Amino acid sequence: MIYTKHQQEIAESLNPDSNINDWKDWKWQLRHSIRTIEDFESIMDIRFERSERDMMQKTLEKFPMAITPYYASLIDRNNLKDDPVFRQSFCSVEELNIDTWDMADPLSEDHDSPVHSITHRYPDRVLFHVSSMCAMYCRHCTRKRKVGDRDTIPSKELLEGGLQYIREHTEVRDVLISGGDPLMLSDSKLKWLLDEITSIPHVEVVRIGTRMPVVLPYRITDRLADILSKYDNLWINTHFNHPREITESAVAALRKLTKSGIPLGNQTVLLSGVNDCPVIMKSLMHKLVKHRVRPYYIYQCDLSEGLSHFRTPVSKGIEIIELLRGHTSGFAVPTYVIDAPGGGGKIPVSPNYIVSWSTNKVILRNYEGIICTYKEPDSYTPVYCDRNCTDCNLQFNTEGSEYLPLVGIEKLMADYDERIALIPEDNERIKRRSND
């Protein structure tokens, strides 16, 4: 990678003696995070009107700002108003518009928190909040109430409490590590946490939700990728919202993770003025799958405080899915969901492809508008489940087993094998026997 002119200007304004090694040092990026309007103006060489700056300052008093120099370098200074990177990262006076239906905790995560740092909403999985800090504070964040608050950073003791909860609840097979951003933890603390979680016998899947590949790709170091590669049941979900975020450096970070064998997914938030366009979304999904990131969710923007200017009608999300399904690869089409207010969980929303339904036929339409008939089977015997599994004819042995030929000493150890000796090939004495 080389500096762009814009990146070089930002780097020199932050530190005249900086170089490419400084720029690619993720800790340097965090130390030089842009947190004030004055610093943003100075670094970006722009000026806001005084009245506008005063209103922005009021926003910062309620919702703090942090932008990495890297992410700031992606902003088009000549069109701030419409720039998708600027809209996601820089404070806006519109955030002070708190609608009557806005909530500090719209998903009721705190209500579904049996112990500190754990949200247990679904039967078999938990959300583990391990940090309240992020490399960048996204203006559309659903956890604006927490993010950036150093007073809510979980201590190791509090994290131990979360780990103990997971150990005691054997129904938990999936742990989603979230925050803030979990990758704000040091390598050693992250390794400790993953070691503890993966050592719990009933935990089958561990997931990390992070925006680091988007806003600070240099955090994905070779050492971090090597640490993460050691966990066979680890998945990572990224958070790209616009195709312009998939830069050379972002691709390099993604490549380190995929080459380490870690499956990647992506969760996109539908945002007015950023990506509420089928063309933009299709481009984003194509870029993601090109770099082996599976589109997972498109989220309807939550009812968090100060996000009304980001929210679109649900019909916009359905329109986007309509113009993806059939027009691109199936695995490039994410699921559009509304995370229900009050803790109802993720509810999938999609266009309706069933036109009608009778006893014997289902009438369907495809993405082109072609209407077709699917004939229902005449001889299907319904399986009425009364939860009496002991009398069910279905096979409940779900453990896959395969036959592998016995090898070496294992053959002699097997009671059902009649061999009493293992004889090397080309043994001369055995050859003489066969010739007698």
Coordinates of N, CA and C in Angstrom, one line a residue, residues 77-244:
R77 N -14.0 15.3 0.6 CA -14.1 16.6 1.2 C -14.9 17.6 0.3
N78 N -15.0 17.2 -1.0 CA -15.7 18.1 -1.9 C -17.2 17.9 -1.9
N79 N -17.7 16.9 -1.2 CA -19.1 16.7 -1.1 C -19.5 16.0 0.2
L80 N -19.2 16.7 1.3 CA -19.5 16.2 2.6 C -20.9 15.8 2.9
K81 N -21.8 16.6 2.4 CA -23.2 16.4 2.7 C -23.7 15.1 2.2
D82 N -23.3 14.6 1.1 CA -23.8 13.4 0.5 C -22.8 12.2 0.7
D83 N -21.7 12.4 1.3 CA -20.6 11.4 1.4 C -21.1 10.3 2.4
P84 N -21.1 9.1 1.9 CA -21.6 8.0 2.8 C -20.6 7.7 4.0
V85 N -19.3 7.9 3.8 CA -18.4 7.8 4.9 C -18.5 8.9 5.9
F86 N -18.6 10.1 5.5 CA -18.9 11.2 6.4 C -20.1 11.1 7.2
R87 N -21.2 10.7 6.5 CA -22.5 10.5 7.2 C -22.5 9.5 8.3
Q88 N -21.7 8.4 8.1 CA -21.6 7.4 9.1 C -20.7 7.7 10.3
S89 N -19.8 8.7 10.1 CA -18.7 8.9 11.1 C -18.8 10.2 11.8
F90 N -19.3 11.3 11.1 CA -19.2 12.6 11.7 C -20.5 13.0 12.4
C91 N -20.4 13.7 13.5 CA -21.6 14.1 14.2 C -22.5 15.0 13.4
S92 N -23.8 14.8 13.6 CA -24.8 15.6 12.9 C -25.8 16.2 13.9
V93 N -26.2 17.4 13.5 CA -27.3 18.1 14.4 C -28.6 17.3 14.3
E94 N -28.8 16.5 13.3 CA -30.0 15.7 13.2 C -30.1 14.6 14.3
E95 N -29.0 14.3 14.9 CA -29.0 13.4 16.0 C -29.7 13.9 17.3
L96 N -29.8 15.2 17.3 CA -30.5 15.8 18.5 C -32.0 15.7 18.3
N97 N -32.5 15.3 17.2 CA -34.0 15.1 17.0 C -34.4 13.7 17.6
I98 N -34.8 13.7 18.8 CA -35.2 12.5 19.5 C -36.7 12.4 19.3
D99 N -37.1 11.4 18.5 CA -38.6 11.2 18.3 C -39.2 10.5 19.5
T100 N -40.5 10.6 19.6 CA -41.2 10.1 20.8 C -41.1 8.5 20.9
W101 N -40.9 7.9 19.7 CA -40.7 6.4 19.7 C -39.3 6.0 19.8
D102 N -38.3 6.9 19.9 CA -36.9 6.5 20.1 C -36.7 6.0 21.5
M103 N -35.8 5.1 21.6 CA -35.5 4.5 22.9 C -34.0 4.4 23.1
A104 N -33.5 4.5 24.4 CA -32.1 4.4 24.7 C -31.7 2.9 24.4
D105 N -32.6 2.0 24.8 CA -32.3 0.6 24.6 C -33.4 -0.1 23.9
P106 N -33.5 0.1 22.6 CA -34.7 -0.3 21.8 C -34.8 -1.8 21.7
L107 N -33.8 -2.6 21.9 CA -33.8 -4.0 21.8 C -34.0 -4.7 23.1
S108 N -34.1 -3.9 24.2 CA -34.2 -4.4 25.6 C -33.1 -5.3 25.9
E109 N -31.9 -5.0 25.5 CA -30.8 -5.8 25.9 C -30.5 -5.9 27.4
D110 N -30.7 -4.7 28.0 CA -30.5 -4.6 29.4 C -31.5 -5.5 30.2
H111 N -32.7 -5.5 29.7 CA -33.8 -6.3 30.4 C -33.5 -7.8 30.3
D112 N -32.9 -8.2 29.2 CA -32.6 -9.6 29.0 C -31.2 -9.9 29.4
S113 N -30.7 -9.2 30.4 CA -29.3 -9.4 30.9 C -29.4 -10.0 32.3
P114 N -29.2 -11.3 32.4 CA -29.3 -12.0 33.7 C -28.1 -11.7 34.6
V115 N -26.9 -11.4 34.0 CA -25.7 -11.0 34.7 C -25.1 -9.9 33.8
H116 N -24.2 -9.2 34.5 CA -23.5 -8.1 33.7 C -22.8 -8.7 32.5
S117 N -22.9 -8.0 31.4 CA -22.2 -8.3 30.1 C -22.8 -9.4 29.3
I118 N -23.9 -10.0 29.8 CA -24.6 -11.1 29.1 C -26.0 -10.7 28.7
T119 N -26.3 -10.9 27.4 CA -27.7 -10.8 27.0 C -28.2 -12.1 26.5
H120 N -29.2 -12.7 27.2 CA -29.7 -14.0 26.9 C -31.1 -13.9 26.4
R121 N -31.3 -13.9 25.1 CA -32.6 -13.7 24.5 C -33.1 -14.9 23.8
Y122 N -32.2 -15.6 23.0 CA -32.6 -16.8 22.3 C -32.3 -18.0 23.2
P123 N -33.0 -19.1 22.9 CA -32.8 -20.3 23.8 C -31.4 -20.8 23.9
D124 N -30.7 -20.9 22.7 CA -29.4 -21.6 22.7 C -28.2 -20.7 22.5
R125 N -28.3 -19.4 22.6 CA -27.2 -18.5 22.4 C -27.3 -17.3 23.2
V126 N -26.1 -16.7 23.4 CA -26.0 -15.5 24.2 C -25.1 -14.4 23.5
L127 N -25.4 -13.2 23.9 CA -24.6 -12.1 23.4 C -23.7 -11.7 24.6
F128 N -22.3 -11.7 24.4 CA -21.4 -11.4 25.4 C -20.7 -10.0 25.1
H129 N -21.1 -9.0 25.9 CA -20.6 -7.7 25.7 C -19.2 -7.6 26.4
V130 N -18.1 -7.5 25.7 CA -16.8 -7.5 26.3 C -16.1 -6.2 26.3
S131 N -16.7 -5.2 25.6 CA -16.0 -3.9 25.5 C -17.1 -2.8 25.2
S132 N -16.9 -1.6 25.7 CA -17.8 -0.5 25.3 C -17.1 0.4 24.4
M133 N -15.8 0.1 24.0 CA -15.0 1.0 23.1 C -15.0 0.5 21.7
C134 N -14.9 1.4 20.8 CA -14.8 1.1 19.4 C -13.7 2.0 18.8
A135 N -13.1 1.5 17.7 CA -12.2 2.4 16.9 C -12.9 3.6 16.4
M136 N -14.1 3.4 16.0 CA -14.9 4.6 15.5 C -16.3 4.4 16.1
Y137 N -16.9 5.6 16.4 CA -18.3 5.6 16.9 C -19.2 5.8 15.8
C138 N -19.8 4.8 15.3 CA -20.8 4.9 14.2 C -22.0 5.7 14.6
R139 N -22.3 6.7 13.8 CA -23.4 7.6 14.1 C -24.8 6.8 14.2
H140 N -24.8 5.7 13.5 CA -26.1 4.9 13.5 C -26.1 3.8 14.5
C141 N -25.2 3.8 15.5 CA -25.0 2.7 16.4 C -26.3 2.5 17.3
T142 N -26.7 1.2 17.4 CA -27.9 0.9 18.2 C -27.6 1.0 19.7
R143 N -26.3 1.0 20.1 CA -25.9 1.0 21.5 C -25.2 2.4 21.8
K144 N -25.8 3.4 21.2 CA -25.2 4.8 21.5 C -25.2 5.1 23.0
R145 N -26.1 4.4 23.8 CA -26.1 4.6 25.2 C -24.9 4.2 25.9
K146 N -24.2 3.2 25.3 CA -23.0 2.6 26.0 C -21.7 2.9 25.3
V147 N -21.7 2.9 24.0 CA -20.4 3.0 23.3 C -19.6 4.3 23.6
G148 N -18.4 4.1 24.0 CA -17.5 5.3 24.3 C -17.5 5.6 25.8
D149 N -18.4 5.0 26.5 CA -18.4 5.2 28.0 C -17.4 4.4 28.7
R150 N -16.3 5.0 29.1 CA -15.2 4.3 29.7 C -15.7 3.7 31.1
D151 N -16.7 4.3 31.7 CA -17.2 3.8 33.0 C -17.9 2.4 32.8
T152 N -18.2 2.0 31.6 CA -19.0 0.7 31.4 C -18.1 -0.3 30.8
I153 N -16.7 -0.1 30.7 CA -15.8 -1.1 30.2 C -15.8 -2.3 31.2
P154 N -16.2 -3.5 30.8 CA -16.2 -4.6 31.7 C -14.8 -5.0 32.2
S155 N -14.7 -5.1 33.5 CA -13.4 -5.6 34.1 C -13.2 -7.1 33.9
K156 N -12.0 -7.6 34.1 CA -11.8 -9.0 34.0 C -12.7 -9.8 35.0
E157 N -13.0 -9.2 36.1 CA -13.9 -9.9 37.1 C -15.3 -10.0 36.5
L158 N -15.8 -8.9 35.9 CA -17.1 -8.9 35.3 C -17.2 -9.9 34.2
L159 N -16.1 -10.0 33.4 CA -16.1 -10.9 32.3 C -16.1 -12.4 32.8
E160 N -15.4 -12.6 33.9 CA -15.5 -13.9 34.6 C -16.9 -14.3 35.0
G161 N -17.7 -13.3 35.4 CA -19.1 -13.5 35.8 C -19.8 -14.0 34.5
G162 N -19.6 -13.3 33.4 CA -20.2 -13.8 32.1 C -19.8 -15.2 31.7
L163 N -18.5 -15.5 31.9 CA -18.1 -16.8 31.6 C -18.7 -17.9 32.5
Q164 N -18.9 -17.5 33.7 CA -19.5 -18.5 34.7 C -20.9 -18.7 34.3
Y165 N -21.6 -17.7 33.8 CA -23.0 -17.9 33.4 C -23.1 -18.8 32.2
I166 N -22.2 -18.7 31.3 CA -22.2 -19.6 30.1 C -21.9 -21.0 30.6
R167 N -20.9 -21.2 31.5 CA -20.6 -22.5 32.0 C -21.8 -23.2 32.6
E168 N -22.5 -22.4 33.4 CA -23.7 -23.0 34.1 C -24.9 -23.3 33.3
H169 N -25.0 -22.7 32.1 CA -26.1 -22.8 31.2 C -25.8 -23.7 30.0
T170 N -26.0 -25.0 30.2 CA -25.6 -25.9 29.2 C -26.4 -25.9 27.9
E171 N -27.5 -25.1 27.9 CA -28.2 -24.9 26.7 C -27.6 -24.0 25.7
V172 N -26.6 -23.2 26.2 CA -25.9 -22.2 25.3 C -24.9 -22.9 24.5
R173 N -25.1 -23.0 23.2 CA -24.2 -23.6 22.2 C -23.5 -22.6 21.3
D174 N -23.9 -21.3 21.4 CA -23.4 -20.3 20.5 C -23.2 -19.0 21.3
V175 N -22.0 -18.5 21.3 CA -21.7 -17.3 22.0 C -21.2 -16.2 21.0
L176 N -21.9 -15.1 21.0 CA -21.6 -14.0 20.1 C -20.8 -12.9 20.9
I177 N -19.6 -12.7 20.6 CA -18.8 -11.8 21.4 C -18.9 -10.4 20.7
S178 N -19.4 -9.4 21.4 CA -19.7 -8.1 20.8 C -19.3 -7.0 21.8
G179 N -19.7 -5.8 21.5 CA -19.3 -4.7 22.3 C -20.2 -3.5 22.1
G180 N -19.6 -2.3 21.9 CA -18.3 -2.0 21.4 C -17.8 -3.0 20.4
D181 N -16.4 -2.9 20.3 CA -15.8 -3.8 19.4 C -14.8 -4.7 20.1
P182 N -15.0 -6.0 20.1 CA -14.1 -7.0 20.8 C -12.7 -6.8 20.4
L183 N -12.4 -6.4 19.2 CA -11.0 -6.3 18.7 C -10.3 -5.1 19.3
M184 N -11.0 -4.3 20.1 CA -10.3 -3.3 20.9 C -9.5 -3.9 22.0
L185 N -9.8 -5.1 22.4 CA -9.1 -5.8 23.4 C -7.7 -6.1 22.9
S186 N -6.8 -6.2 23.8 CA -5.4 -6.6 23.5 C -5.4 -8.0 23.0
D187 N -4.4 -8.4 22.2 CA -4.2 -9.7 21.8 C -4.3 -10.7 22.9
S188 N -3.6 -10.4 24.0 CA -3.5 -11.4 25.1 C -4.8 -11.5 25.8
K189 N -5.6 -10.4 26.0 CA -6.9 -10.5 26.7 C -7.9 -11.2 25.8
L190 N -7.8 -11.0 24.5 CA -8.7 -11.6 23.5 C -8.4 -13.1 23.5
K191 N -7.2 -13.5 23.5 CA -6.8 -14.9 23.5 C -7.3 -15.6 24.8
W192 N -7.1 -14.9 25.9 CA -7.6 -15.4 27.2 C -9.1 -15.7 27.1
L193 N -9.8 -14.7 26.6 CA -11.3 -14.8 26.5 C -11.7 -16.0 25.6
L194 N -11.1 -16.1 24.5 CA -11.4 -17.2 23.5 C -11.0 -18.5 24.1
D195 N -9.9 -18.6 24.8 CA -9.5 -19.8 25.4 C -10.6 -20.3 26.4
E196 N -11.1 -19.3 27.2 CA -12.0 -19.7 28.3 C -13.4 -20.1 27.6
I197 N -13.8 -19.4 26.6 CA -15.1 -19.8 26.0 C -15.0 -21.1 25.3
T198 N -14.0 -21.3 24.5 CA -13.9 -22.5 23.7 C -13.6 -23.8 24.6
S199 N -13.2 -23.6 25.8 CA -12.9 -24.7 26.7 C -14.2 -25.2 27.3
I200 N -15.3 -24.5 27.2 CA -16.6 -24.9 27.7 C -17.2 -26.0 26.8
P201 N -17.4 -27.2 27.3 CA -17.8 -28.3 26.5 C -19.0 -28.1 25.6
H202 N -20.0 -27.4 26.1 CA -21.3 -27.3 25.4 C -21.3 -26.2 24.4
V203 N -20.3 -25.3 24.4 CA -20.2 -24.2 23.4 C -19.7 -24.8 22.1
E204 N -20.5 -24.8 21.1 CA -20.2 -25.3 19.8 C -19.7 -24.2 18.8
V205 N -20.2 -23.0 18.9 CA -19.8 -22.0 18.0 C -19.5 -20.7 18.8
V206 N -18.4 -20.0 18.3 CA -18.1 -18.7 18.9 C -18.0 -17.7 17.7
R207 N -18.7 -16.6 17.9 CA -18.7 -15.6 16.9 C -18.1 -14.2 17.4
I208 N -17.4 -13.5 16.6 CA -17.0 -12.2 16.9 C -17.6 -11.2 15.9
G209 N -18.3 -10.2 16.5 CA -18.8 -9.1 15.7 C -17.9 -7.9 15.7
T210 N -17.3 -7.5 14.6 CA -16.3 -6.4 14.6 C -16.5 -5.5 13.4
R211 N -16.1 -4.2 13.5 CA -16.1 -3.3 12.4 C -14.7 -2.9 12.0
M212 N -13.7 -3.6 12.7 CA -12.3 -3.2 12.4 C -11.9 -3.4 11.0
P213 N -12.3 -4.4 10.2 CA -11.8 -4.4 8.8 C -12.3 -3.2 8.0
V214 N -13.4 -2.6 8.5 CA -14.0 -1.4 7.8 C -13.3 -0.1 8.2
V215 N -13.2 0.1 9.5 CA -12.7 1.4 10.0 C -11.3 1.5 10.4
L216 N -10.7 0.3 10.7 CA -9.3 0.2 11.1 C -8.7 -1.1 10.7
P217 N -8.5 -1.4 9.4 CA -8.1 -2.7 8.9 C -6.7 -3.1 9.4
Y218 N -5.9 -2.1 9.8 CA -4.5 -2.4 10.3 C -4.6 -3.2 11.6
R219 N -5.7 -3.2 12.3 CA -5.8 -4.0 13.5 C -5.7 -5.5 13.2
I220 N -6.0 -5.9 12.0 CA -5.9 -7.3 11.6 C -4.5 -7.6 11.3
T221 N -3.7 -7.7 12.3 CA -2.2 -8.0 12.1 C -2.0 -9.5 11.8
D222 N -0.8 -9.8 11.4 CA -0.5 -11.2 11.2 C -0.6 -12.0 12.5
R223 N -0.1 -11.3 13.6 CA -0.2 -12.0 14.9 C -1.6 -12.3 15.3
L224 N -2.5 -11.3 15.1 CA -3.9 -11.5 15.5 C -4.5 -12.6 14.7
A225 N -4.3 -12.6 13.4 CA -4.8 -13.6 12.5 C -4.3 -15.0 12.9
D226 N -3.1 -15.1 13.4 CA -2.5 -16.3 13.8 C -3.2 -16.8 15.1
I227 N -3.5 -15.9 16.0 CA -4.2 -16.2 17.2 C -5.6 -16.7 16.9
L228 N -6.3 -16.0 16.1 CA -7.7 -16.4 15.8 C -7.8 -17.7 15.0
S229 N -6.7 -18.0 14.2 CA -6.7 -19.2 13.4 C -6.7 -20.5 14.3
K230 N -6.4 -20.4 15.5 CA -6.3 -21.5 16.4 C -7.6 -22.1 16.9
Y231 N -8.7 -21.4 16.6 CA -10.0 -21.8 17.1 C -10.9 -22.3 16.0
D232 N -11.1 -23.6 16.0 CA -11.7 -24.2 14.8 C -13.2 -23.9 14.7
N233 N -13.8 -23.4 15.8 CA -15.3 -23.1 15.7 C -15.6 -21.6 15.7
L234 N -14.6 -20.8 15.3 CA -14.7 -19.3 15.3 C -15.2 -18.8 14.0
W235 N -16.2 -17.9 14.1 CA -16.7 -17.2 12.9 C -16.6 -15.7 13.2
I236 N -16.4 -14.9 12.2 CA -16.4 -13.4 12.3 C -17.4 -12.8 11.4
N237 N -18.1 -11.8 12.0 CA -19.0 -11.0 11.2 C -18.5 -9.6 11.1
T238 N -18.4 -9.1 9.9 CA -17.9 -7.7 9.7 C -19.2 -6.8 9.5
H239 N -18.9 -5.5 9.2 CA -20.0 -4.5 9.1 C -19.7 -3.5 8.0
F240 N -19.7 -3.9 6.8 CA -19.5 -3.0 5.7 C -20.9 -2.5 5.2
N241 N -21.0 -1.2 5.1 CA -22.3 -0.6 4.7 C -22.3 0.0 3.3
H242 N -21.1 0.2 2.7 CA -21.0 0.9 1.4 C -19.8 0.3 0.6
P243 N -20.0 0.2 -0.7 CA -18.8 -0.4 -1.5 C -17.5 0.3 -1.3
R244 N -17.6 1.7 -1.1 CA -16.4 2.4 -1.0 C -15.6 2.1 0.2

